[in-house]
JSON list of C-alpha atoms in Angstrom, two decimals:
[
{"chain": "K", "resi": 1, "resn": "GLN", "atom": "CA", "xyz": [-15.08, -17.00, -5.34]},
{"chain": "K", "resi": 2, "resn": "GLU", "atom": "CA", "xyz": [-12.28, -19.17, -6.68]},
{"chain": "K", "resi": 3, "resn": "GLN", "atom": "CA", "xyz": [-11.25, -18.83, -10.28]},
{"chain": "K", "resi": 4, "resn": "LEU", "atom": "CA", "xyz": [-9.18, -21.22, -12.35]},
{"chain": "K", "resi": 5, "resn": "VAL", "atom": "CA", "xyz": [-7.79, -20.24, -15.74]},
{"chain": "K", "resi": 6, "resn": "GLU", "atom": "CA", "xyz": [-6.12, -22.83, -17.96]},
{"chain": "K", "resi": 7, "resn": "SER", "atom": "CA", "xyz": [-3.72, -22.18, -20.82]},
{"chain": "K", "resi": 8, "resn": "GLY", "atom": "CA", "xyz": [-1.26, -24.06, -23.00]},
{"chain": "K", "resi": 9, "resn": "GLY", "atom": "CA", "xyz": [-3.45, -26.29, -25.11]},
{"chain": "K", "resi": 10, "resn": "GLY", "atom": "CA", "xyz": [-2.90, -26.71, -28.82]},
{"chain": "K", "resi": 11, "resn": "VAL", "atom": "CA", "xyz": [-2.17, -29.11, -31.64]},
{"chain": "K", "resi": 12, "resn": "VAL", "atom": "CA", "xyz": [0.86, -31.36, -31.52]},
{"chain": "K", "resi": 13, "resn": "GLN", "atom": "CA", "xyz": [2.05, -34.41, -33.39]},
{"chain": "K", "resi": 14, "resn": "ALA", "atom": "CA", "xyz": [2.22, -37.80, -31.71]},
{"chain": "K", "resi": 15, "resn": "GLY", "atom": "CA", "xyz": [5.39, -38.07, -29.65]},
{"chain": "K", "resi": 16, "resn": "GLY", "atom": "CA", "xyz": [5.47, -34.36, -29.01]},
{"chain": "K", "resi": 17, "resn": "SER", "atom": "CA", "xyz": [5.11, -32.34, -25.82]},
{"chain": "K", "resi": 18, "resn": "LEU", "atom": "CA", "xyz": [2.87, -29.65, -24.38]},
{"chain": "K", "resi": 19, "resn": "ARG", "atom": "CA", "xyz": [2.73, -27.87, -21.03]},
{"chain": "K", "resi": 20, "resn": "LEU", "atom": "CA", "xyz": [-0.57, -26.82, -19.55]},
{"chain": "K", "resi": 21, "resn": "SER", "atom": "CA", "xyz": [-0.88, -24.15, -16.89]},
{"chain": "K", "resi": 22, "resn": "CYS", "atom": "CA", "xyz": [-3.67, -23.38, -14.45]},
{"chain": "K", "resi": 23, "resn": "ALA", "atom": "CA", "xyz": [-3.63, -20.14, -12.50]},
{"chain": "K", "resi": 24, "resn": "ALA", "atom": "CA", "xyz": [-5.73, -20.04, -9.34]},
{"chain": "K", "resi": 25, "resn": "SER", "atom": "CA", "xyz": [-7.13, -17.01, -7.59]},
{"chain": "K", "resi": 26, "resn": "GLY", "atom": "CA", "xyz": [-8.90, -16.97, -4.27]},
{"chain": "K", "resi": 27, "resn": "ARG", "atom": "CA", "xyz": [-8.04, -18.38, -0.86]},
{"chain": "K", "resi": 28, "resn": "SER", "atom": "CA", "xyz": [-9.18, -21.99, -0.83]},
{"chain": "K", "resi": 29, "resn": "PHE", "atom": "CA", "xyz": [-6.43, -23.36, -3.01]},
{"chain": "K", "resi": 30, "resn": "SER", "atom": "CA", "xyz": [-3.87, -22.79, -0.28]},
{"chain": "K", "resi": 31, "resn": "ARG", "atom": "CA", "xyz": [-5.27, -25.63, 1.80]},
{"chain": "K", "resi": 32, "resn": "GLY", "atom": "CA", "xyz": [-6.58, -27.97, -0.82]},
{"chain": "K", "resi": 33, "resn": "ALA", "atom": "CA", "xyz": [-5.46, -29.90, -3.84]},
{"chain": "K", "resi": 34, "resn": "MET", "atom": "CA", "xyz": [-5.58, -29.18, -7.53]},
{"chain": "K", "resi": 35, "resn": "GLY", "atom": "CA", "xyz": [-5.68, -31.46, -10.46]},
{"chain": "K", "resi": 36, "resn": "TRP", "atom": "CA", "xyz": [-6.26, -32.09, -14.12]},
{"chain": "K", "resi": 37, "resn": "PHE", "atom": "CA", "xyz": [-9.10, -34.00, -15.70]},
{"chain": "K", "resi": 38, "resn": "ARG", "atom": "CA", "xyz": [-9.84, -34.54, -19.36]},
{"chain": "K", "resi": 39, "resn": "GLN", "atom": "CA", "xyz": [-12.82, -35.28, -21.55]},
{"chain": "K", "resi": 40, "resn": "ALA", "atom": "CA", "xyz": [-12.55, -36.73, -25.01]},
{"chain": "K", "resi": 41, "resn": "PRO", "atom": "CA", "xyz": [-15.42, -36.46, -27.51]},
{"chain": "K", "resi": 42, "resn": "GLY", "atom": "CA", "xyz": [-18.19, -38.87, -26.63]},
{"chain": "K", "resi": 43, "resn": "LYS", "atom": "CA", "xyz": [-16.52, -39.96, -23.40]},
{"chain": "K", "resi": 44, "resn": "GLU", "atom": "CA", "xyz": [-16.90, -39.18, -19.74]},
{"chain": "K", "resi": 45, "resn": "ARG", "atom": "CA", "xyz": [-14.58, -36.82, -17.94]},
{"chain": "K", "resi": 46, "resn": "GLU", "atom": "CA", "xyz": [-11.67, -38.71, -16.41]},
{"chain": "K", "resi": 47, "resn": "PHE", "atom": "CA", "xyz": [-8.92, -38.07, -13.89]},
{"chain": "K", "resi": 48, "resn": "VAL", "atom": "CA", "xyz": [-5.42, -37.31, -15.17]},
{"chain": "K", "resi": 49, "resn": "SER", "atom": "CA", "xyz": [-3.30, -36.04, -12.30]},
{"chain": "K", "resi": 50, "resn": "ALA", "atom": "CA", "xyz": [-3.47, -34.09, -9.04]},
{"chain": "K", "resi": 51, "resn": "VAL", "atom": "CA", "xyz": [-1.19, -32.46, -6.48]},
{"chain": "K", "resi": 52, "resn": "SER", "atom": "CA", "xyz": [-1.72, -31.55, -2.85]},
{"chain": "K", "resi": 53, "resn": "TRP", "atom": "CA", "xyz": [-1.08, -27.87, -2.33]},
{"chain": "K", "resi": 54, "resn": "THR", "atom": "CA", "xyz": [0.02, -28.56, 1.23]},
{"chain": "K", "resi": 55, "resn": "SER", "atom": "CA", "xyz": [2.26, -31.63, 0.95]},
{"chain": "K", "resi": 56, "resn": "GLY", "atom": "CA", "xyz": [3.18, -31.63, -2.72]},
{"chain": "K", "resi": 57, "resn": "ARG", "atom": "CA", "xyz": [2.15, -35.27, -2.98]},
{"chain": "K", "resi": 58, "resn": "THR", "atom": "CA", "xyz": [1.09, -36.22, -6.49]},
{"chain": "K", "resi": 59, "resn": "LEU", "atom": "CA", "xyz": [-1.26, -38.73, -8.08]},
{"chain": "K", "resi": 60, "resn": "TYR", "atom": "CA", "xyz": [-1.45, -39.96, -11.67]},
{"chain": "K", "resi": 61, "resn": "ALA", "atom": "CA", "xyz": [-3.81, -42.01, -13.79]},
{"chain": "K", "resi": 62, "resn": "ASP", "atom": "CA", "xyz": [-2.17, -45.21, -15.02]},
{"chain": "K", "resi": 63, "resn": "SER", "atom": "CA", "xyz": [-2.61, -44.06, -18.62]},
{"chain": "K", "resi": 64, "resn": "VAL", "atom": "CA", "xyz": [-0.28, -41.08, -18.14]},
{"chain": "K", "resi": 65, "resn": "LYS", "atom": "CA", "xyz": [2.26, -42.37, -15.61]},
{"chain": "K", "resi": 66, "resn": "GLY", "atom": "CA", "xyz": [5.80, -41.88, -16.84]},
{"chain": "K", "resi": 67, "resn": "ARG", "atom": "CA", "xyz": [4.69, -39.41, -19.53]},
{"chain": "K", "resi": 68, "resn": "PHE", "atom": "CA", "xyz": [2.98, -36.58, -17.65]},
{"chain": "K", "resi": 69, "resn": "THR", "atom": "CA", "xyz": [4.34, -34.59, -14.71]},
{"chain": "K", "resi": 70, "resn": "ILE", "atom": "CA", "xyz": [2.30, -32.30, -12.49]},
{"chain": "K", "resi": 71, "resn": "SER", "atom": "CA", "xyz": [3.92, -29.52, -10.51]},
{"chain": "K", "resi": 72, "resn": "ARG", "atom": "CA", "xyz": [2.95, -26.47, -8.49]},
{"chain": "K", "resi": 73, "resn": "ASP", "atom": "CA", "xyz": [4.34, -23.00, -8.02]},
{"chain": "K", "resi": 74, "resn": "ASN", "atom": "CA", "xyz": [3.26, -21.65, -4.66]},
{"chain": "K", "resi": 75, "resn": "ALA", "atom": "CA", "xyz": [4.45, -18.14, -5.39]},
{"chain": "K", "resi": 76, "resn": "GLU", "atom": "CA", "xyz": [2.52, -17.94, -8.63]},
{"chain": "K", "resi": 77, "resn": "ASN", "atom": "CA", "xyz": [-0.54, -19.88, -7.40]},
{"chain": "K", "resi": 78, "resn": "THR", "atom": "CA", "xyz": [-0.21, -22.00, -10.50]},
{"chain": "K", "resi": 79, "resn": "ILE", "atom": "CA", "xyz": [-0.06, -25.67, -11.34]},
{"chain": "K", "resi": 80, "resn": "TYR", "atom": "CA", "xyz": [1.43, -27.15, -14.46]},
{"chain": "K", "resi": 81, "resn": "LEU", "atom": "CA", "xyz": [1.03, -30.35, -16.42]},
{"chain": "K", "resi": 82, "resn": "GLN", "atom": "CA", "xyz": [4.03, -31.28, -18.53]},
{"chain": "K", "resi": 83, "resn": "MET", "atom": "CA", "xyz": [2.87, -33.76, -21.13]},
{"chain": "K", "resi": 84, "resn": "ASN", "atom": "CA", "xyz": [5.50, -35.73, -23.03]},
{"chain": "K", "resi": 85, "resn": "SER", "atom": "CA", "xyz": [5.30, -38.58, -25.51]},
{"chain": "K", "resi": 86, "resn": "LEU", "atom": "CA", "xyz": [1.79, -37.55, -26.40]},
{"chain": "K", "resi": 87, "resn": "LYS", "atom": "CA", "xyz": [-0.49, -40.05, -28.11]},
{"chain": "K", "resi": 88, "resn": "PRO", "atom": "CA", "xyz": [-3.60, -39.50, -30.24]},
{"chain": "K", "resi": 89, "resn": "GLU", "atom": "CA", "xyz": [-5.67, -40.96, -27.39]},
{"chain": "K", "resi": 90, "resn": "ASP", "atom": "CA", "xyz": [-4.57, -38.03, -25.21]},
{"chain": "K", "resi": 91, "resn": "THR", "atom": "CA", "xyz": [-6.71, -35.77, -27.39]},
{"chain": "K", "resi": 92, "resn": "ALA", "atom": "CA", "xyz": [-9.29, -34.13, -25.14]},
{"chain": "K", "resi": 93, "resn": "VAL", "atom": "CA", "xyz": [-10.37, -30.97, -23.43]},
{"chain": "K", "resi": 94, "resn": "TYR", "atom": "CA", "xyz": [-8.25, -30.68, -20.30]},
{"chain": "K", "resi": 95, "resn": "TYR", "atom": "CA", "xyz": [-9.85, -29.14, -17.22]},
{"chain": "K", "resi": 96, "resn": "CYS", "atom": "CA", "xyz": [-8.18, -27.77, -14.13]},
{"chain": "K", "resi": 97, "resn": "ALA", "atom": "CA", "xyz": [-10.00, -28.47, -10.88]},
{"chain": "K", "resi": 98, "resn": "LEU", "atom": "CA", "xyz": [-9.74, -27.39, -7.26]},
{"chain": "K", "resi": 99, "resn": "ASP", "atom": "CA", "xyz": [-10.56, -29.50, -4.23]},
{"chain": "K", "resi": 100, "resn": "THR", "atom": "CA", "xyz": [-10.90, -27.08, -1.31]},
{"chain": "K", "resi": 101, "resn": "ASN", "atom": "CA", "xyz": [-10.64, -29.77, 1.37]},
{"chain": "K", "resi": 102, "resn": "TRP", "atom": "CA", "xyz": [-7.32, -30.25, 3.12]},
{"chain": "K", "resi": 103, "resn": "ARG", "atom": "CA", "xyz": [-5.57, -33.15, 1.39]},
{"chain": "K", "resi": 104, "resn": "PHE", "atom": "CA", "xyz": [-2.23, -34.62, 2.31]},
{"chain": "K", "resi": 105, "resn": "VAL", "atom": "CA", "xyz": [-2.75, -37.00, -0.60]},
{"chain": "K", "resi": 106, "resn": "PRO", "atom": "CA", "xyz": [-4.88, -35.68, -3.46]},
{"chain": "K", "resi": 107, "resn": "THR", "atom": "CA", "xyz": [-8.00, -37.46, -4.63]},
{"chain": "K", "resi": 108, "resn": "SER", "atom": "CA", "xyz": [-8.93, -38.55, -8.13]},
{"chain": "K", "resi": 109, "resn": "ASN", "atom": "CA", "xyz": [-12.69, -38.27, -7.62]},
{"chain": "K", "resi": 110, "resn": "LEU", "atom": "CA", "xyz": [-14.57, -35.80, -9.80]},
{"chain": "K", "resi": 111, "resn": "SER", "atom": "CA", "xyz": [-17.20, -35.42, -7.12]},
{"chain": "K", "resi": 112, "resn": "ASP", "atom": "CA", "xyz": [-14.60, -34.05, -4.67]},
{"chain": "K", "resi": 113, "resn": "MET", "atom": "CA", "xyz": [-13.74, -31.12, -6.90]},
{"chain": "K", "resi": 114, "resn": "ASP", "atom": "CA", "xyz": [-15.34, -27.82, -5.90]},
{"chain": "K", "resi": 115, "resn": "TYR", "atom": "CA", "xyz": [-14.27, -25.55, -8.73]},
{"chain": "K", "resi": 116, "resn": "TRP", "atom": "CA", "xyz": [-13.49, -26.07, -12.39]},
{"chain": "K", "resi": 117, "resn": "GLY", "atom": "CA", "xyz": [-11.79, -24.12, -15.11]},
{"chain": "K", "resi": 118, "resn": "LYS", "atom": "CA", "xyz": [-13.32, -23.73, -18.55]},
{"chain": "K", "resi": 119, "resn": "GLY", "atom": "CA", "xyz": [-10.90, -26.15, -20.16]},
{"chain": "K", "resi": 120, "resn": "THR", "atom": "CA", "xyz": [-8.22, -26.07, -22.84]},
{"chain": "K", "resi": 121, "resn": "LEU", "atom": "CA", "xyz": [-8.19, -28.28, -25.93]},
{"chain": "K", "resi": 122, "resn": "VAL", "atom": "CA", "xyz": [-5.29, -30.61, -26.62]},
{"chain": "K", "resi": 123, "resn": "THR", "atom": "CA", "xyz": [-5.22, -32.28, -30.02]},
{"chain": "K", "resi": 124, "resn": "VAL", "atom": "CA", "xyz": [-2.62, -34.93, -30.82]},
{"chain": "K", "resi": 125, "resn": "SER", "atom": "CA", "xyz": [-2.35, -35.85, -34.47]},
{"chain": "K", "resi": 126, "resn": "SER", "atom": "CA", "xyz": [-1.07, -39.21, -35.65]}
]
């Protein structure tokens, strides 16, 4: 059974930065891809960013390109999301997700994700 545990959420002023972490345990992550999704109040869950565990290729939503950076630490089985220049519209619960299928290029589809973390809240005040 795969487990994903997020950390690093909090409250920050607009223009500030936060770094989210997601620690993975299990075996499937080593051949799949991992990513971040977010869900704001009253809205559907949406893709933020993803990284292939095999190739290191990354993918970003247009809304976060140039501000967010995803990275992975193979030794620690952890992915990170560095979020800079945060905006109030970035406020959401951020979920880590694992796609167990081999991916040279990660996917942004929610339906491809096999495991989810419980989420961590990011609040950006104006």
